PDB file of C-alpha atoms in Angstrom:
ATOM      1  CA  MET A   1      38.568  47.964 235.410  1.00 64.00           C
ATOM      2  CA  LEU A   2      40.363  48.802 232.185  1.00 70.00           C
ATOM      3  CA  THR A   3      38.725  48.420 228.802  1.00 76.00           C
ATOM      4  CA  PHE A   4      40.180  46.316 226.044  1.00 75.00           C
ATOM      5  CA  GLU A   5      41.275  49.455 224.187  1.00 78.00           C
ATOM      6  CA  GLN A   6      43.016  50.858 227.292  1.00 78.00           C
ATOM      7  CA  ILE A   7      44.919  47.599 227.830  1.00 79.00           C
ATOM      8  CA  LYS A   8      45.893  47.527 224.160  1.00 80.00           C
ATOM      9  CA  GLU A   9      47.190  51.118 224.377  1.00 81.00           C
ATOM     10  CA  LEU A  10      49.245  50.287 227.479  1.00 80.00           C
ATOM     11  CA  VAL A  11      50.808  47.250 225.821  1.00 80.00           C
ATOM     12  CA  GLU A  12      51.638  49.290 222.716  1.00 81.00           C
ATOM     13  CA  LEU A  13      53.149  52.054 224.863  1.00 80.00           C
ATOM     14  CA  VAL A  14      55.417  49.588 226.690  1.00 78.00           C
ATOM     15  CA  ALA A  15      56.511  48.054 223.361  1.00 79.00           C
ATOM     16  CA  GLN A  16      57.063  51.375 221.568  1.00 80.00           C
ATOM     17  CA  ARG A  17      58.991  53.008 224.401  1.00 80.00           C
ATOM     18  CA  GLN A  18      60.843  49.776 225.213  1.00 78.00           C
ATOM     19  CA  LEU A  19      59.948  50.192 228.890  1.00 79.00           C
ATOM     20  CA  GLN A  20      61.017  47.644 231.491  1.00 79.00           C
ATOM     21  CA  GLY A  21      57.418  47.186 232.492  1.00 79.00           C
ATOM     22  CA  LEU A  22      54.233  48.682 233.856  1.00 77.00           C
ATOM     23  CA  GLU A  23      51.948  47.686 236.709  1.00 79.00           C
ATOM     24  CA  ILE A  24      48.501  49.157 237.423  1.00 77.00           C
ATOM     25  CA  GLU A  25      45.897  48.273 240.044  1.00 76.00           C
ATOM     26  CA  ARG A  26      42.342  49.628 239.996  1.00 71.00           C
ATOM     27  CA  SER A  27      39.374  48.466 242.052  1.00 68.00           C
ATOM     28  CA  GLY A  28      40.863  45.036 242.704  1.00 70.00           C
ATOM     29  CA  PHE A  29      41.875  44.506 239.052  1.00 72.00           C
ATOM     30  CA  ARG A  30      45.638  44.302 238.565  1.00 77.00           C
ATOM     31  CA  ILE A  31      47.614  44.258 235.324  1.00 80.00           C
ATOM     32  CA  LYS A  32      51.368  43.902 234.987  1.00 79.00           C
ATOM     33  CA  ILE A  33      53.042  44.264 231.599  1.00 79.00           C
ATOM     34  CA  ASP A  34      56.636  43.072 231.597  1.00 75.00           C
ATOM     35  CA  GLY A  35      58.511  44.721 228.734  1.00 74.00           C
ATOM     36  CA  GLN A  36      61.567  42.510 229.198  1.00 68.00           C
ATOM     37  CA  GLN A  37      59.926  39.079 229.149  1.00 59.00           C
ATOM     38  CA  ARG A  38      57.144  39.900 226.674  1.00 50.00           C
ATOM     39  CA  GLN A  39      54.386  38.703 228.972  1.00 48.00           C
ATOM     40  CA  THR A  40      51.389  40.205 230.694  1.00 49.00           C
ATOM     41  CA  VAL A  41      50.017  39.046 234.046  1.00 50.00           C
ATOM     42  CA  PHE A  42      46.474  39.726 235.241  1.00 52.00           C
ATOM     43  CA  ALA A  43      44.721  39.307 238.552  1.00 53.00           C
ATOM     44  CA  ALA A  44      41.024  39.878 239.082  1.00 53.00           C
ATOM     45  CA  PRO A  45      38.916  39.950 242.256  1.00 52.00           C
ATOM     46  CA  ALA A  46      37.802  36.522 243.431  1.00 49.00           C
ATOM     47  CA  ALA A  47      34.251  37.730 244.144  1.00 49.00           C
ATOM     48  CA  PRO A  48      31.915  37.595 241.117  1.00 48.00           C
ATOM     49  CA  MET A  49      30.618  40.849 239.625  1.00 47.00           C
ATOM     50  CA  GLN A  50      26.943  41.777 239.236  1.00 49.00           C
ATOM     51  CA  GLY A  51      24.831  39.098 237.626  1.00 47.00           C
ATOM     52  CA  GLY A  52      27.164  36.369 238.902  1.00 46.00           C
ATOM     53  CA  GLN A  53      29.648  36.842 236.089  1.00 46.00           C
ATOM     54  CA  GLY A  54      33.336  36.767 237.071  1.00 46.00           C
ATOM     55  CA  MET A  55      36.122  38.560 235.269  1.00 45.00           C
ATOM     56  CA  ALA A  56      37.560  35.547 233.461  1.00 45.00           C
ATOM     57  CA  PRO A  57      36.851  36.917 229.934  1.00 45.00           C
ATOM     58  CA  ALA A  58      39.194  39.890 230.544  1.00 45.00           C
ATOM     59  CA  GLN A  59      42.296  37.734 230.488  1.00 44.00           C
ATOM     60  CA  PRO A  60      41.965  36.275 226.967  1.00 45.00           C
ATOM     61  CA  MET A  61      41.084  39.724 225.545  1.00 45.00           C
ATOM     62  CA  ALA A  62      44.125  41.307 227.175  1.00 45.00           C
ATOM     63  CA  GLN A  63      46.398  38.495 226.062  1.00 46.00           C
ATOM     64  CA  GLN A  64      45.080  38.958 222.533  1.00 44.00           C
ATOM     65  CA  ALA A  65      45.869  42.683 222.763  1.00 44.00           C
ATOM     66  CA  TYR A  66      49.378  41.878 223.863  1.00 47.00           C
ATOM     67  CA  GLN A  67      49.886  39.461 220.991  1.00 47.00           C
ATOM     68  CA  GLN A  68      48.786  42.187 218.573  1.00 48.00           C
ATOM     69  CA  ALA A  69      51.205  44.758 220.000  1.00 47.00           C
ATOM     70  CA  PRO A  70      53.817  45.901 217.479  1.00 48.00           C
ATOM     71  CA  GLN A  71      57.217  44.382 217.977  1.00 50.00           C
ATOM     72  CA  PRO A  72      60.296  46.627 217.803  1.00 51.00           C
ATOM     73  CA  MET A  73      61.958  46.570 214.401  1.00 51.00           C
ATOM     74  CA  GLN A  74      65.327  44.900 214.236  1.00 52.00           C
ATOM     75  CA  ALA A  75      68.102  46.037 211.917  1.00 50.00           C
ATOM     76  CA  PRO A  76      69.537  43.453 209.520  1.00 49.00           C
ATOM     77  CA  ALA A  77      72.548  41.635 210.954  1.00 51.00           C
ATOM     78  CA  ALA A  78      74.865  43.002 208.255  1.00 50.00           C
ATOM     79  CA  GLU A  79      74.123  46.619 209.242  1.00 51.00           C
ATOM     80  CA  ALA A  80      74.128  46.088 213.000  1.00 50.00           C
ATOM     81  CA  PRO A  81      76.992  47.842 214.813  1.00 54.00           C
ATOM     82  CA  ALA A  82      79.024  45.952 217.374  1.00 54.00           C
ATOM     83  CA  ALA A  83      76.999  45.396 220.528  1.00 53.00           C
ATOM     84  CA  PRO A  84      77.933  47.801 223.327  1.00 55.00           C
ATOM     85  CA  VAL A  85      79.545  46.219 226.339  1.00 52.00           C
ATOM     86  CA  ALA A  86      77.081  46.130 229.224  1.00 50.00           C
ATOM     87  CA  PRO A  87      78.342  47.602 232.486  1.00 53.00           C
ATOM     88  CA  ALA A  88      79.448  44.989 234.964  1.00 55.00           C
ATOM     89  CA  ALA A  89      76.817  44.029 237.494  1.00 55.00           C
ATOM     90  CA  PRO A  90      77.606  45.251 241.003  1.00 60.00           C
ATOM     91  CA  ALA A  91      79.221  42.613 243.209  1.00 75.00           C
ATOM     92  CA  GLY A  92      77.422  41.108 246.182  1.00 88.00           C
ATOM     93  CA  HIS A  93      73.737  40.814 246.979  1.00 94.00           C
ATOM     94  CA  ILE A  94      71.602  43.377 245.132  1.00 95.00           C
ATOM     95  CA  LEU A  95      68.690  45.040 246.918  1.00 96.00           C
ATOM     96  CA  ASN A  96      66.211  46.131 244.231  1.00 95.00           C
ATOM     97  CA  SER A  97      63.526  48.795 244.453  1.00 95.00           C
ATOM     98  CA  PRO A  98      60.126  47.304 245.285  1.00 94.00           C
ATOM     99  CA  ILE A  99      58.313  50.386 243.910  1.00 94.00           C
ATOM    100  CA  VAL A 100      58.614  53.315 241.535  1.00 94.00           C
ATOM    101  CA  GLY A 101      59.420  56.629 243.207  1.00 95.00           C
ATOM    102  CA  THR A 102      62.113  59.032 244.362  1.00 95.00           C
ATOM    103  CA  PHE A 103      65.110  57.581 246.226  1.00 96.00           C
ATOM    104  CA  TYR A 104      66.299  59.337 249.405  1.00 96.00           C
ATOM    105  CA  ARG A 105      69.333  58.220 251.423  1.00 96.00           C
ATOM    106  CA  SER A 106      68.284  60.011 254.642  1.00 95.00           C
ATOM    107  CA  PRO A 107      65.035  60.893 256.439  1.00 93.00           C
ATOM    108  CA  SER A 108      65.621  64.616 255.801  1.00 91.00           C
ATOM    109  CA  PRO A 109      68.278  66.783 254.146  1.00 90.00           C
ATOM    110  CA  ASP A 110      69.679  67.715 257.592  1.00 93.00           C
ATOM    111  CA  ASN A 111      70.111  64.096 258.754  1.00 94.00           C
ATOM    112  CA  PRO A 112      72.941  61.701 257.871  1.00 95.00           C
ATOM    113  CA  PRO A 113      72.245  58.844 255.410  1.00 95.00           C
ATOM    114  CA  PHE A 114      70.680  55.656 256.765  1.00 96.00           C
ATOM    115  CA  ALA A 115      73.638  53.629 255.433  1.00 94.00           C
ATOM    116  CA  ASP A 116      76.913  54.632 253.771  1.00 94.00           C
ATOM    117  CA  VAL A 117      79.351  52.495 251.827  1.00 94.00           C
ATOM    118  CA  GLY A 118      81.221  50.293 254.304  1.00 95.00           C
ATOM    119  CA  ALA A 119      78.420  50.376 256.897  1.00 95.00           C
ATOM    120  CA  ARG A 120      77.410  47.089 258.511  1.00 96.00           C
ATOM    121  CA  VAL A 121      73.665  46.497 258.148  1.00 96.00           C
ATOM    122  CA  LYS A 122      71.273  43.995 259.688  1.00 96.00           C
ATOM    123  CA  LYS A 123      68.244  42.350 258.096  1.00 96.00           C
ATOM    124  CA  GLY A 124      65.257  44.662 258.644  1.00 96.00           C
ATOM    125  CA  GLN A 125      67.386  47.809 259.041  1.00 96.00           C
ATOM    126  CA  VAL A 126      66.125  50.816 257.048  1.00 96.00           C
ATOM    127  CA  LEU A 127      68.567  51.669 254.232  1.00 97.00           C
ATOM    128  CA  CYS A 128      66.654  54.376 252.376  1.00 96.00           C
ATOM    129  CA  ILE A 129      63.265  55.941 251.703  1.00 96.00           C
ATOM    130  CA  ILE A 130      61.405  55.855 248.413  1.00 95.00           C
ATOM    131  CA  GLU A 131      58.745  58.535 248.040  1.00 94.00           C
ATOM    132  CA  ALA A 132      55.803  57.433 245.931  1.00 92.00           C
ATOM    133  CA  MET A 133      52.681  59.563 245.588  1.00 90.00           C
ATOM    134  CA  LYS A 134      53.604  61.699 248.629  1.00 89.00           C
ATOM    135  CA  LEU A 135      54.066  58.582 250.797  1.00 92.00           C
ATOM    136  CA  MET A 136      57.462  57.849 252.336  1.00 93.00           C
ATOM    137  CA  ASN A 137      58.234  54.124 252.095  1.00 94.00           C
ATOM    138  CA  GLU A 138      61.098  52.832 254.224  1.00 95.00           C
ATOM    139  CA  ILE A 139      63.150  50.225 252.361  1.00 96.00           C
ATOM    140  CA  GLU A 140      64.777  47.676 254.657  1.00 96.00           C
ATOM    141  CA  SER A 141      67.756  45.412 254.141  1.00 96.00           C
ATOM    142  CA  ASP A 142      66.805  41.830 253.372  1.00 95.00           C
ATOM    143  CA  VAL A 143      70.207  40.451 254.467  1.00 95.00           C
ATOM    144  CA  ASP A 144      72.933  40.994 257.072  1.00 96.00           C
ATOM    145  CA  GLY A 145      76.152  42.359 255.599  1.00 96.00           C
ATOM    146  CA  VAL A 146      78.272  45.344 254.582  1.00 96.00           C
ATOM    147  CA  VAL A 147      77.150  47.976 252.057  1.00 96.00           C
ATOM    148  CA  LEU A 148      79.462  47.786 249.036  1.00 96.00           C
ATOM    149  CA  LYS A 149      77.739  50.375 246.878  1.00 95.00           C
ATOM    150  CA  VAL A 150      74.811  52.810 246.929  1.00 95.00           C
ATOM    151  CA  ILE A 151      73.703  52.771 243.295  1.00 95.00           C
ATOM    152  CA  PRO A 152      71.237  55.668 242.736  1.00 96.00           C
ATOM    153  CA  GLN A 153      72.017  59.281 243.624  1.00 94.00           C
ATOM    154  CA  ASP A 154      70.058  61.002 246.392  1.00 94.00           C
ATOM    155  CA  ALA A 155      66.695  62.379 245.161  1.00 94.00           C
ATOM    156  CA  GLN A 156      66.949  60.328 241.941  1.00 95.00           C
ATOM    157  CA  ALA A 157      63.858  58.722 240.390  1.00 95.00           C
ATOM    158  CA  VAL A 158      63.985  54.918 240.516  1.00 95.00           C
ATOM    159  CA  GLU A 159      61.960  52.270 238.712  1.00 94.00           C
ATOM    160  CA  TYR A 160      60.466  49.041 240.029  1.00 94.00           C
ATOM    161  CA  GLY A 161      63.208  46.390 240.180  1.00 94.00           C
ATOM    162  CA  GLU A 162      66.046  48.904 239.760  1.00 95.00           C
ATOM    163  CA  PRO A 163      69.133  48.094 241.883  1.00 95.00           C
ATOM    164  CA  LEU A 164      69.495  50.302 244.975  1.00 96.00           C
ATOM    165  CA  PHE A 165      72.285  48.758 247.057  1.00 96.00           C
ATOM    166  CA  SER A 166      75.002  46.158 246.661  1.00 96.00           C
ATOM    167  CA  ILE A 167      75.601  44.329 249.955  1.00 96.00           C
ATOM    168  CA  GLN A 168      78.327  41.835 250.797  1.00 95.00           C
ATOM    169  CA  VAL A 169      76.468  39.132 252.699  1.00 94.00           C
ATOM    170  CA  ASP A 170      77.958  37.933 256.001  1.00 85.00           C
TER     171      ASP A 170
END
């Protein structure tokens, strides 16, 4: 389990670095800090700890730490430059990364990619592998359709929730 100070440091790190988020699980205790929505989610084991005390007090302490986290400074409106135009979102259904890791299009460098642009894919078909902590995780299509775009490059690091594929749904 994380201490109050450790949780506070994590929240401050996410705020300072303007990260998309952070998720940690240790011994049945799970904390997810979402840097985009400014919220923190906690889950604790259902079984009580020694002495019959559960982990309910951890949530208010962590929420308090989050509320105390420094907010990014904003420039005055008069000095703010014109907002950059965000890149257009890829068309079609977006398959996002379920984990943080390294994206691979094929099972090995000698093999062809699981799916190229224009390939017809079925729900449950493996589209790529994401390596996380020396484990190869097969990522499957969640829809039937045609691959419109492969977003990350081969062997590129990807974040949780980052778009991987754009698929035109049948």
